[in-house]
mmCIF file of C-alpha atoms in Angstrom:
data_model
loop_
_atom_site.group_PDB
_atom_site.id
_atom_site.type_symbol
_atom_site.label_atom_id
_atom_site.label_comp_id
_atom_site.label_asym_id
_atom_site.label_seq_id
_atom_site.Cartn_x
_atom_site.Cartn_y
_atom_site.Cartn_z
ATOM 1 C CA MET A 1 41.822 11.087 22.084
ATOM 2 C CA ALA A 2 41.827 10.475 18.350
ATOM 3 C CA ILE A 3 38.635 9.197 16.711
ATOM 4 C CA THR A 4 39.201 5.961 14.805
ATOM 5 C CA MET A 5 37.736 5.198 11.386
ATOM 6 C CA ASN A 6 35.386 2.633 12.934
ATOM 7 C CA GLU A 7 33.972 5.327 15.201
ATOM 8 C CA LYS A 8 33.156 7.426 12.135
ATOM 9 C CA LYS A 9 31.851 4.664 9.892
ATOM 10 C CA VAL A 10 28.326 5.080 8.539
ATOM 11 C CA TYR A 11 26.493 1.828 7.859
ATOM 12 C CA ARG A 12 23.862 2.063 5.096
ATOM 13 C CA ALA A 13 21.156 0.081 3.323
ATOM 14 C CA SER A 14 18.483 1.268 0.905
ATOM 15 C CA THR A 15 15.235 -0.279 -0.252
ATOM 16 C CA THR A 16 12.267 0.586 -2.412
ATOM 17 C CA ALA A 17 8.869 -0.746 -1.363
ATOM 18 C CA PRO A 18 5.574 -0.861 -3.245
ATOM 19 C CA VAL A 19 2.087 0.442 -2.734
ATOM 20 C CA ASN A 20 -0.601 -2.211 -2.433
ATOM 21 C CA ILE A 21 -4.279 -1.677 -3.156
ATOM 22 C CA ALA A 22 -6.648 -3.985 -1.311
ATOM 23 C CA VAL A 23 -9.458 -5.782 -3.066
ATOM 24 C CA ILE A 24 -10.647 -7.206 0.274
ATOM 25 C CA LYS A 25 -10.453 -4.318 2.716
ATOM 26 C CA TYR A 26 -8.884 -4.122 6.153
ATOM 27 C CA TRP A 27 -11.116 -1.993 8.369
ATOM 28 C CA GLY A 28 -11.194 -2.234 12.144
ATOM 29 C CA LYS A 29 -8.788 -3.374 14.867
ATOM 30 C CA ARG A 30 -9.300 -6.021 17.538
ATOM 31 C CA ASP A 31 -6.149 -4.751 19.251
ATOM 32 C CA ALA A 32 -5.141 -1.155 18.508
ATOM 33 C CA THR A 33 -1.720 -1.436 20.172
ATOM 34 C CA LEU A 34 -0.596 -4.432 18.114
ATOM 35 C CA ASN A 35 -2.574 -3.361 15.026
ATOM 36 C CA LEU A 36 -4.463 -6.642 14.926
ATOM 37 C CA PRO A 37 -7.333 -6.567 12.428
ATOM 38 C CA THR A 38 -10.943 -7.582 12.907
ATOM 39 C CA ASN A 39 -10.910 -9.282 9.501
ATOM 40 C CA SER A 40 -8.469 -10.682 6.970
ATOM 41 C CA SER A 41 -7.669 -8.719 3.799
ATOM 42 C CA LEU A 42 -6.150 -9.240 0.364
ATOM 43 C CA SER A 43 -4.342 -6.872 -1.976
ATOM 44 C CA VAL A 44 -2.546 -6.509 -5.273
ATOM 45 C CA THR A 45 1.021 -5.238 -5.002
ATOM 46 C CA LEU A 46 1.587 -2.522 -7.612
ATOM 47 C CA SER A 47 4.653 -1.917 -9.754
ATOM 48 C CA GLN A 48 7.386 0.180 -8.194
ATOM 49 C CA SER A 49 8.102 1.730 -11.567
ATOM 50 C CA ASP A 50 5.003 3.805 -10.933
ATOM 51 C CA LEU A 51 4.386 3.914 -7.147
ATOM 52 C CA ARG A 52 7.048 3.381 -4.521
ATOM 53 C CA THR A 53 8.716 4.605 -1.358
ATOM 54 C CA HIS A 54 12.514 4.747 -1.412
ATOM 55 C CA THR A 55 14.143 4.576 2.024
ATOM 56 C CA THR A 56 17.749 4.689 3.167
ATOM 57 C CA ALA A 57 18.531 3.487 6.676
ATOM 58 C CA THR A 58 21.863 4.414 8.262
ATOM 59 C CA CYS A 59 23.467 4.151 11.666
ATOM 60 C CA SER A 60 26.813 5.168 13.065
ATOM 61 C CA PRO A 61 28.645 5.457 16.380
ATOM 62 C CA SER A 62 29.317 9.062 15.355
ATOM 63 C CA TYR A 63 25.607 9.958 15.297
ATOM 64 C CA SER A 64 24.005 11.743 18.216
ATOM 65 C CA PRO A 65 20.620 10.597 19.513
ATOM 66 C CA PRO A 66 17.714 10.549 18.869
ATOM 67 C CA ASP A 67 16.787 8.573 15.763
ATOM 68 C CA THR A 68 15.658 10.860 12.938
ATOM 69 C CA LEU A 69 13.555 10.544 9.786
ATOM 70 C CA LEU A 70 13.178 12.765 6.743
ATOM 71 C CA LEU A 71 10.229 12.209 4.403
ATOM 72 C CA ASN A 72 10.507 14.044 1.092
ATOM 73 C CA ALA A 73 13.195 16.173 2.788
ATOM 74 C CA ALA A 74 10.897 17.239 5.651
ATOM 75 C CA PRO A 75 11.605 16.099 9.256
ATOM 76 C CA GLN A 76 9.072 13.595 10.584
ATOM 77 C CA PRO A 77 8.573 12.504 14.192
ATOM 78 C CA LEU A 78 9.612 9.008 15.240
ATOM 79 C CA SER A 79 8.385 9.346 18.806
ATOM 80 C CA ASP A 80 4.898 7.962 18.091
ATOM 81 C CA ALA A 81 4.043 4.532 19.441
ATOM 82 C CA ARG A 82 3.754 2.885 16.012
ATOM 83 C CA SER A 83 7.207 3.987 14.847
ATOM 84 C CA GLN A 84 8.767 3.120 18.177
ATOM 85 C CA ALA A 85 7.241 -0.360 18.079
ATOM 86 C CA CYS A 86 8.893 -1.031 14.716
ATOM 87 C CA LEU A 87 12.280 0.371 15.688
ATOM 88 C CA SER A 88 12.319 -1.447 19.014
ATOM 89 C CA ALA A 89 11.431 -4.793 17.436
ATOM 90 C CA LEU A 90 14.105 -4.447 14.747
ATOM 91 C CA ARG A 91 16.750 -3.418 17.276
ATOM 92 C CA SER A 92 15.836 -6.411 19.430
ATOM 93 C CA LEU A 93 16.354 -8.812 16.527
ATOM 94 C CA ARG A 94 19.726 -7.235 15.726
ATOM 95 C CA ALA A 95 20.768 -7.349 19.397
ATOM 96 C CA SER A 96 20.040 -11.088 19.423
ATOM 97 C CA LEU A 97 22.440 -11.552 16.500
ATOM 98 C CA GLU A 98 25.089 -9.483 18.281
ATOM 99 C CA ARG A 99 24.784 -11.528 21.467
ATOM 100 C CA ALA A 100 25.171 -14.730 19.456
ATOM 101 C CA ASN A 101 28.213 -13.348 17.623
ATOM 102 C CA PRO A 102 30.192 -10.745 19.616
ATOM 103 C CA ALA A 103 32.364 -10.076 16.551
ATOM 104 C CA LEU A 104 29.461 -8.242 14.903
ATOM 105 C CA PRO A 105 29.487 -4.435 15.173
ATOM 106 C CA PRO A 106 26.895 -3.305 17.766
ATOM 107 C CA LEU A 107 24.607 -1.620 15.243
ATOM 108 C CA SER A 108 21.612 -2.020 17.546
ATOM 109 C CA THR A 109 23.167 0.509 19.924
ATOM 110 C CA TYR A 110 23.764 3.227 17.304
ATOM 111 C CA PRO A 111 21.284 6.034 16.542
ATOM 112 C CA LEU A 112 19.476 5.746 13.217
ATOM 113 C CA ARG A 113 19.221 8.343 10.471
ATOM 114 C CA LEU A 114 16.509 7.540 7.971
ATOM 115 C CA SER A 115 15.528 9.285 4.765
ATOM 116 C CA SER A 116 12.535 8.422 2.583
ATOM 117 C CA SER A 117 10.973 9.775 -0.561
ATOM 118 C CA ASN A 118 7.669 8.953 -2.269
ATOM 119 C CA ASN A 119 7.037 9.312 -5.985
ATOM 120 C CA PHE A 120 3.324 9.867 -5.252
ATOM 121 C CA PRO A 121 1.312 12.167 -2.952
ATOM 122 C CA THR A 122 1.538 11.273 0.739
ATOM 123 C CA ALA A 123 -1.678 10.595 2.743
ATOM 124 C CA ALA A 124 -3.918 11.013 -0.313
ATOM 125 C CA GLY A 125 -5.617 7.635 -0.398
ATOM 126 C CA LEU A 126 -2.717 5.982 -2.249
ATOM 127 C CA ALA A 127 -1.533 3.749 0.612
ATOM 128 C CA SER A 128 1.492 5.909 1.419
ATOM 129 C CA SER A 129 1.778 4.644 4.992
ATOM 130 C CA ALA A 130 1.815 1.022 3.783
ATOM 131 C CA ALA A 131 4.693 1.612 1.385
ATOM 132 C CA GLY A 132 6.433 3.872 3.912
ATOM 133 C CA PHE A 133 6.497 1.435 6.820
ATOM 134 C CA ALA A 134 7.307 -1.504 4.532
ATOM 135 C CA ALA A 135 10.298 0.394 3.152
ATOM 136 C CA LEU A 136 11.401 1.463 6.637
ATOM 137 C CA VAL A 137 11.238 -2.061 8.042
ATOM 138 C CA ARG A 138 12.897 -3.685 5.038
ATOM 139 C CA ALA A 139 15.693 -1.073 4.880
ATOM 140 C CA ILE A 140 16.522 -1.395 8.582
ATOM 141 C CA ALA A 141 16.315 -5.191 8.356
ATOM 142 C CA ASP A 142 18.858 -5.042 5.521
ATOM 143 C CA LEU A 143 21.007 -2.587 7.477
ATOM 144 C CA TYR A 144 20.995 -4.996 10.427
ATOM 145 C CA ALA A 145 21.541 -8.027 8.141
ATOM 146 C CA LEU A 146 18.524 -9.760 9.651
ATOM 147 C CA PRO A 147 17.901 -13.261 8.241
ATOM 148 C CA HIS A 148 14.143 -13.082 8.784
ATOM 149 C CA SER A 149 11.673 -13.784 5.991
ATOM 150 C CA PRO A 150 9.218 -11.180 4.625
ATOM 151 C CA THR A 151 6.393 -12.954 6.460
ATOM 152 C CA GLU A 152 8.331 -12.737 9.736
ATOM 153 C CA LEU A 153 9.105 -9.063 9.126
ATOM 154 C CA SER A 154 5.431 -8.465 8.348
ATOM 155 C CA LEU A 155 4.750 -8.895 12.072
ATOM 156 C CA ILE A 156 6.835 -5.768 12.647
ATOM 157 C CA ALA A 157 5.597 -3.714 9.686
ATOM 158 C CA ARG A 158 2.014 -4.438 10.761
ATOM 159 C CA GLN A 159 2.632 -2.574 14.019
ATOM 160 C CA GLY A 160 3.556 0.530 12.070
ATOM 161 C CA SER A 161 0.729 0.433 9.537
ATOM 162 C CA GLY A 162 -1.555 -2.568 9.242
ATOM 163 C CA SER A 163 -1.568 -2.730 5.459
ATOM 164 C CA ALA A 164 2.235 -2.273 5.392
ATOM 165 C CA CYS A 165 2.601 -5.978 6.117
ATOM 166 C CA ARG A 166 1.156 -6.731 2.667
ATOM 167 C CA SER A 167 3.717 -4.453 0.960
ATOM 168 C CA LEU A 168 6.548 -6.743 2.101
ATOM 169 C CA LEU A 169 5.514 -9.242 -0.574
ATOM 170 C CA GLY A 170 4.862 -8.940 -4.295
ATOM 171 C CA GLY A 171 2.010 -10.211 -6.414
ATOM 172 C CA TYR A 172 -1.261 -11.080 -4.667
ATOM 173 C CA VAL A 173 -1.002 -10.957 -0.884
ATOM 174 C CA ALA A 174 -3.282 -11.820 2.031
ATOM 175 C CA TRP A 175 -3.043 -10.467 5.559
ATOM 176 C CA ASP A 176 -4.478 -13.147 7.792
ATOM 177 C CA GLN A 177 -6.518 -11.876 10.711
ATOM 178 C CA GLY A 178 -5.169 -14.434 13.132
ATOM 179 C CA THR A 179 -6.764 -15.450 16.413
ATOM 180 C CA LEU A 180 -3.957 -15.289 18.980
ATOM 181 C CA ALA A 181 -3.924 -12.392 21.444
ATOM 182 C CA SER A 182 -0.167 -12.076 20.872
ATOM 183 C CA GLY A 183 -0.735 -11.382 17.165
ATOM 184 C CA THR A 184 1.978 -13.829 16.110
ATOM 185 C CA ASP A 185 -0.397 -15.480 13.624
ATOM 186 C CA SER A 186 -1.535 -12.187 12.078
ATOM 187 C CA THR A 187 0.923 -12.054 9.190
ATOM 188 C CA ALA A 188 1.175 -11.423 5.469
ATOM 189 C CA ARG A 189 0.864 -14.475 3.225
ATOM 190 C CA LEU A 190 1.592 -14.902 -0.465
ATOM 191 C CA VAL A 191 -1.553 -15.928 -2.327
ATOM 192 C CA ALA A 192 0.154 -15.949 -5.736
ATOM 193 C CA PRO A 193 3.338 -14.366 -7.097
ATOM 194 C CA ARG A 194 3.275 -11.718 -9.791
ATOM 195 C CA ALA A 195 4.324 -14.340 -12.364
ATOM 196 C CA HIS A 196 1.132 -16.319 -11.728
ATOM 197 C CA TRP A 197 -1.073 -13.545 -13.188
ATOM 198 C CA PRO A 198 1.277 -10.936 -14.652
ATOM 199 C CA ASP A 199 -1.174 -9.252 -17.022
ATOM 200 C CA MET A 200 -3.191 -7.572 -14.243
ATOM 201 C CA ARG A 201 -3.284 -3.804 -14.798
ATOM 202 C CA ALA A 202 -4.610 -0.832 -12.846
ATOM 203 C CA LEU A 203 -5.765 2.613 -13.898
ATOM 204 C CA ILE A 204 -5.791 4.982 -10.930
ATOM 205 C CA LEU A 205 -7.939 8.093 -11.219
ATOM 206 C CA VAL A 206 -6.433 10.519 -8.721
ATOM 207 C CA VAL A 207 -9.398 12.547 -7.586
ATOM 208 C CA SER A 208 -7.656 14.357 -4.778
ATOM 209 C CA ALA A 209 -4.069 14.675 -3.618
ATOM 210 C CA GLU A 210 -5.175 16.396 -0.425
ATOM 211 C CA LYS A 211 -4.834 14.786 2.981
ATOM 212 C CA LYS A 212 -7.926 12.845 4.029
ATOM 213 C CA GLY A 213 -10.451 14.601 6.269
ATOM 214 C CA VAL A 214 -10.864 11.477 8.423
ATOM 215 C CA SER A 215 -7.746 9.329 8.796
ATOM 216 C CA SER A 216 -8.021 5.577 8.349
ATOM 217 C CA THR A 217 -7.015 4.951 11.961
ATOM 218 C CA ALA A 218 -9.669 7.256 13.414
ATOM 219 C CA GLY A 219 -12.313 6.219 10.887
ATOM 220 C CA MET A 220 -12.060 2.484 11.397
ATOM 221 C CA GLN A 221 -12.272 2.689 15.172
ATOM 222 C CA ASN A 222 -15.400 4.843 14.939
ATOM 223 C CA THR A 223 -16.878 2.200 12.644
ATOM 224 C CA VAL A 224 -16.055 -0.605 15.075
ATOM 225 C CA ARG A 225 -17.754 1.293 17.905
ATOM 226 C CA THR A 226 -20.873 2.512 16.133
ATOM 227 C CA SER A 227 -21.753 0.559 12.951
ATOM 228 C CA PRO A 228 -24.362 -2.219 13.237
ATOM 229 C CA LEU A 229 -23.283 -3.405 9.763
ATOM 230 C CA PHE A 230 -19.681 -3.799 10.843
ATOM 231 C CA GLN A 231 -20.046 -7.038 12.816
ATOM 232 C CA LYS A 232 -21.927 -8.743 9.966
ATOM 233 C CA ARG A 233 -19.226 -7.643 7.547
ATOM 234 C CA ALA A 234 -16.338 -8.856 9.729
ATOM 235 C CA GLU A 235 -17.887 -12.180 10.716
ATOM 236 C CA ASP A 236 -19.684 -13.229 7.534
ATOM 237 C CA VAL A 237 -19.173 -11.029 4.468
ATOM 238 C CA VAL A 238 -15.382 -10.764 4.463
ATOM 239 C CA PRO A 239 -14.542 -14.441 5.178
ATOM 240 C CA LYS A 240 -16.722 -15.508 2.235
ATOM 241 C CA ALA A 241 -15.187 -12.817 0.013
ATOM 242 C CA MET A 242 -11.650 -13.883 0.995
ATOM 243 C CA ARG A 243 -12.283 -17.486 -0.024
ATOM 244 C CA ALA A 244 -13.903 -16.451 -3.294
ATOM 245 C CA MET A 245 -11.156 -13.957 -4.148
ATOM 246 C CA GLU A 246 -8.330 -16.389 -3.456
ATOM 247 C CA PHE A 247 -10.046 -18.919 -5.727
ATOM 248 C CA ALA A 248 -10.522 -16.299 -8.467
ATOM 249 C CA ILE A 249 -6.816 -15.418 -8.327
ATOM 250 C CA GLN A 250 -5.705 -19.052 -8.410
ATOM 251 C CA GLU A 251 -7.994 -19.660 -11.411
ATOM 252 C CA ARG A 252 -7.076 -16.322 -13.040
ATOM 253 C CA ASP A 253 -10.815 -15.653 -13.339
ATOM 254 C CA PHE A 254 -10.979 -11.906 -13.979
ATOM 255 C CA GLU A 255 -14.760 -11.601 -14.058
ATOM 256 C CA ALA A 256 -15.000 -13.156 -10.590
ATOM 257 C CA PHE A 257 -12.047 -11.042 -9.372
ATOM 258 C CA ALA A 258 -13.681 -7.821 -10.579
ATOM 259 C CA ARG A 259 -17.156 -8.602 -9.277
ATOM 260 C CA ILE A 260 -15.827 -9.499 -5.831
ATOM 261 C CA ALA A 261 -13.599 -6.400 -5.736
ATOM 262 C CA MET A 262 -16.487 -4.065 -6.605
ATOM 263 C CA ARG A 263 -18.923 -5.687 -4.181
ATOM 264 C CA GLU A 264 -16.302 -5.644 -1.423
ATOM 265 C CA SER A 265 -15.493 -1.968 -2.030
ATOM 266 C CA ASN A 266 -19.182 -1.125 -1.830
ATOM 267 C CA SER A 267 -19.532 -3.160 1.379
ATOM 268 C CA PHE A 268 -16.606 -1.344 2.979
ATOM 269 C CA HIS A 269 -17.967 2.095 2.121
ATOM 270 C CA ALA A 270 -21.438 1.074 3.282
ATOM 271 C CA THR A 271 -20.005 0.467 6.761
ATOM 272 C CA CYS A 272 -18.321 3.874 6.576
ATOM 273 C CA LEU A 273 -21.717 5.454 5.848
ATOM 274 C CA ASP A 274 -23.217 3.362 8.655
ATOM 275 C CA THR A 275 -20.696 4.858 11.100
ATOM 276 C CA GLU A 276 -21.818 7.550 13.536
ATOM 277 C CA PRO A 277 -21.134 10.203 12.441
ATOM 278 C CA PRO A 278 -21.048 8.888 8.842
ATOM 279 C CA ILE A 279 -17.720 8.912 6.986
ATOM 280 C CA PHE A 280 -17.843 10.156 3.396
ATOM 281 C CA TYR A 281 -14.686 9.005 1.650
ATOM 282 C CA LEU A 282 -16.293 8.951 -1.801
ATOM 283 C CA ASN A 283 -17.484 12.080 -3.582
ATOM 284 C CA ASP A 284 -19.312 12.974 -6.805
ATOM 285 C CA VAL A 285 -16.207 12.311 -8.882
ATOM 286 C CA SER A 286 -15.830 8.878 -7.292
ATOM 287 C CA ARG A 287 -19.433 8.058 -8.142
ATOM 288 C CA ALA A 288 -18.884 9.252 -11.713
ATOM 289 C CA ALA A 289 -15.943 6.852 -11.971
ATOM 290 C CA ILE A 290 -18.199 3.998 -10.827
ATOM 291 C CA LYS A 291 -20.712 4.931 -13.527
ATOM 292 C CA GLY A 292 -17.854 5.004 -16.013
ATOM 293 C CA VAL A 293 -16.743 1.474 -15.122
ATOM 294 C CA GLU A 294 -20.332 0.253 -15.397
ATOM 295 C CA ALA A 295 -20.561 1.822 -18.884
ATOM 296 C CA VAL A 296 -17.262 0.199 -19.934
ATOM 297 C CA ASN A 297 -18.511 -3.239 -18.895
ATOM 298 C CA GLU A 298 -21.871 -2.699 -20.589
ATOM 299 C CA LYS A 299 -20.173 -1.677 -23.841
ATOM 300 C CA ALA A 300 -17.892 -4.735 -23.732
ATOM 301 C CA GLY A 301 -20.785 -7.071 -23.020
ATOM 302 C CA ARG A 302 -18.805 -8.676 -20.203
ATOM 303 C CA VAL A 303 -16.925 -7.664 -17.066
ATOM 304 C CA VAL A 304 -13.607 -6.245 -18.261
ATOM 305 C CA ALA A 305 -13.103 -3.691 -15.466
ATOM 306 C CA GLY A 306 -13.492 -3.687 -11.700
ATOM 307 C CA TYR A 307 -13.322 -0.634 -9.442
ATOM 308 C CA THR A 308 -12.199 -0.380 -5.845
ATOM 309 C CA PHE A 309 -11.817 2.549 -3.449
ATOM 310 C CA ASP A 310 -9.717 2.674 -0.302
ATOM 311 C CA ALA A 311 -10.345 5.253 2.420
ATOM 312 C CA GLY A 312 -10.382 8.141 -0.043
ATOM 313 C CA PRO A 313 -12.001 9.279 -3.309
ATOM 314 C CA ASN A 314 -9.379 7.911 -5.713
ATOM 315 C CA CYS A 315 -10.681 5.192 -8.016
ATOM 316 C CA VAL A 316 -8.537 2.166 -8.845
ATOM 317 C CA VAL A 317 -9.768 0.313 -11.921
ATOM 318 C CA TYR A 318 -8.377 -3.181 -12.408
ATOM 319 C CA TYR A 319 -8.325 -4.798 -15.864
ATOM 320 C CA LEU A 320 -6.269 -7.225 -17.933
ATOM 321 C CA GLU A 321 -3.705 -6.123 -20.494
ATOM 322 C CA ALA A 322 -5.740 -7.742 -23.297
ATOM 323 C CA ASP A 323 -8.621 -5.365 -22.462
ATOM 324 C CA ARG A 324 -6.474 -2.246 -22.120
ATOM 325 C CA ASP A 325 -8.138 -0.207 -24.850
ATOM 326 C CA ALA A 326 -11.662 -1.316 -23.899
ATOM 327 C CA VAL A 327 -11.095 -0.126 -20.302
ATOM 328 C CA ALA A 328 -8.523 2.669 -20.335
ATOM 329 C CA GLY A 329 -9.494 3.935 -23.810
ATOM 330 C CA PRO A 330 -12.849 5.467 -22.796
ATOM 331 C CA PHE A 331 -11.268 7.197 -19.797
ATOM 332 C CA LYS A 332 -8.458 8.530 -21.985
ATOM 333 C CA GLY A 333 -11.105 9.850 -24.330
ATOM 334 C CA VAL A 334 -12.438 12.218 -21.656
ATOM 335 C CA LEU A 335 -9.238 12.716 -19.629
ATOM 336 C CA ALA A 336 -6.639 12.991 -22.398
ATOM 337 C CA GLY A 337 -5.459 16.383 -21.151
ATOM 338 C CA LYS A 338 -4.633 15.106 -17.667
ATOM 339 C CA GLU A 339 -1.127 14.248 -16.466
ATOM 340 C CA GLY A 340 -0.227 10.558 -16.616
ATOM 341 C CA TRP A 341 -0.889 9.524 -20.206
ATOM 342 C CA GLY A 342 2.574 10.556 -21.400
ATOM 343 C CA GLY A 343 4.452 7.403 -20.400
ATOM 344 C CA GLU A 344 4.837 4.265 -22.465
ATOM 345 C CA GLN A 345 1.717 2.646 -20.995
ATOM 346 C CA GLY A 346 -0.402 5.758 -21.440
ATOM 347 C CA GLN A 347 0.688 6.414 -24.998
ATOM 348 C CA ALA A 348 -0.161 2.834 -25.960
ATOM 349 C CA VAL A 349 -3.806 3.256 -24.928
ATOM 350 C CA GLN A 350 -6.091 3.795 -27.914
ATOM 351 C CA VAL A 351 -8.889 6.308 -27.308
ATOM 352 C CA ARG A 352 -12.444 4.975 -27.352
ATOM 353 C CA GLU A 353 -15.006 7.729 -27.807
ATOM 354 C CA GLY A 354 -18.650 7.693 -26.800
ATOM 355 C CA VAL A 355 -18.476 4.953 -24.163
ATOM 356 C CA LEU A 356 -18.764 6.969 -20.961
ATOM 357 C CA PRO A 357 -22.147 8.628 -20.326
ATOM 358 C CA GLU A 358 -22.219 12.222 -21.530
ATOM 359 C CA GLY A 359 -23.405 14.903 -19.152
ATOM 360 C CA LYS A 360 -22.766 14.749 -15.419
ATOM 361 C CA VAL A 361 -20.493 11.693 -15.489
ATOM 362 C CA VAL A 362 -18.089 13.063 -18.088
ATOM 363 C CA GLU A 363 -18.234 16.580 -16.622
ATOM 364 C CA SER A 364 -17.473 15.336 -13.108
ATOM 365 C CA LEU A 365 -14.521 13.277 -14.307
ATOM 366 C CA ARG A 366 -13.048 16.122 -16.364
ATOM 367 C CA GLU A 367 -13.427 18.597 -13.527
ATOM 368 C CA GLY A 368 -12.499 16.323 -10.635
ATOM 369 C CA VAL A 369 -9.710 14.003 -11.790
ATOM 370 C CA SER A 370 -6.341 15.701 -11.345
ATOM 371 C CA ARG A 371 -4.156 13.009 -12.927
ATOM 372 C CA VAL A 372 -4.088 9.357 -13.876
ATOM 373 C CA ILE A 373 -1.609 6.610 -13.035
ATOM 374 C CA LEU A 374 -1.302 3.498 -15.188
ATOM 375 C CA THR A 375 0.403 0.618 -13.447
ATOM 376 C CA SER A 376 0.432 -3.144 -13.066
ATOM 377 C CA VAL A 377 0.926 -5.946 -10.574
ATOM 378 C CA GLY A 378 4.480 -5.807 -9.242
ATOM 379 C CA GLU A 379 7.147 -7.248 -6.980
ATOM 380 C CA GLY A 380 7.883 -6.796 -3.295
ATOM 381 C CA PRO A 381 10.643 -4.610 -1.784
ATOM 382 C CA ILE A 382 13.882 -4.301 -3.742
ATOM 383 C CA SER A 383 17.319 -3.553 -2.272
ATOM 384 C CA VAL A 384 18.991 -0.732 -4.202
ATOM 385 C CA ASP A 385 22.402 0.936 -4.324
ATOM 386 C CA GLU A 386 20.991 4.438 -4.702
ATOM 387 C CA HIS A 387 21.260 5.986 -1.240
ATOM 388 C CA LEU A 388 19.458 9.058 0.088
ATOM 389 C CA ILE A 389 22.175 9.508 2.738
ATOM 390 C CA ASP A 390 25.848 9.554 1.756
ATOM 391 C CA GLU A 391 28.789 7.738 3.307
ATOM 392 C CA LYS A 392 29.387 10.693 5.652
ATOM 393 C CA GLY A 393 25.834 10.578 6.989
ATOM 394 C CA GLU A 394 24.693 13.636 5.050
ATOM 395 C CA VAL A 395 21.364 13.773 3.239
ATOM 396 C CA VAL A 396 21.667 13.508 -0.527
ATOM 397 C CA VAL A 397 19.718 16.196 -2.371
ATOM 398 C CA VAL A 398 17.718 14.448 -5.088
ATOM 399 C CA ALA A 399 16.940 16.610 -8.092
#
């Protein structure tokens, strides 16, 4: 029997999704299956010009099962519970549309072929899983023509990677802890759009592009089980920090923003050290970066820079565009030979000599920082016409 064109058709949608870096950290689950957090969190969505995951989602009646995923051209499993939870939820939403309108093609019944690429190192403390699951969910939602809002889709992305729910929105984004056992009130929420405070900038000192020794998932559950500090942090410290940070963002009060971000980062890593066995995400280079930020603020006579560290040694330094040279200039002075200063943002930074402490601090930074990334607050996922899988279902080789 002849195969019709409809039986060969490949349906496609592509999306880019951003990295987000939390200033109030998510650490610990009250329900591991649903990825429900023990505390709320808040992040800054970063510009996709600098850090993004690009995902193409396709389906076709001509595809053979199972669903497949390529990440940076390498096959990745989709059989894990987190991926299956996302795919199942998205298929269910599409199936509901198809039942309501039988004229729609039955995309929910077709196998999926997915292809993703990152323009930054995967699993290196740069929130790759957040951008990855946000891009996957948004691309499939577009493929299925789902009418659901980013907040509604955040319920699904959260099941793949908790912090992925925040990457479905741009600007300044909260992930509310929620109280319901079902998790339906544990969603991403827009605190302020990018346009509210567009001059927020970030200098990322990439200390290591190697995969973390202790994954976030394993680390946080060990903390929940063993850290006496953890309960105090979840019940008292974080709720107060959330309220203060949201107020700082609404008021565009950078000094308050930076102080809260640094204190919160230190609190998070204190609970990691309080875990049994202790988790050491920071290293000597990370501590040198902290000393560098302290020196920058001392030289300026005010708080112009604020550091934060996720579950890894990379340092993210937030600052405002007006203070670019005061913050990024001293780091460029000691890291000028590193990759990352060649773009428009990097070239614009004027070197400031003699600000960072000579000796161990400067030596550690020069030896330990592999590259820098200069970026800014950015938008949420963007639908794009550049596809990583062609109209025949074949993977596009990206040069």
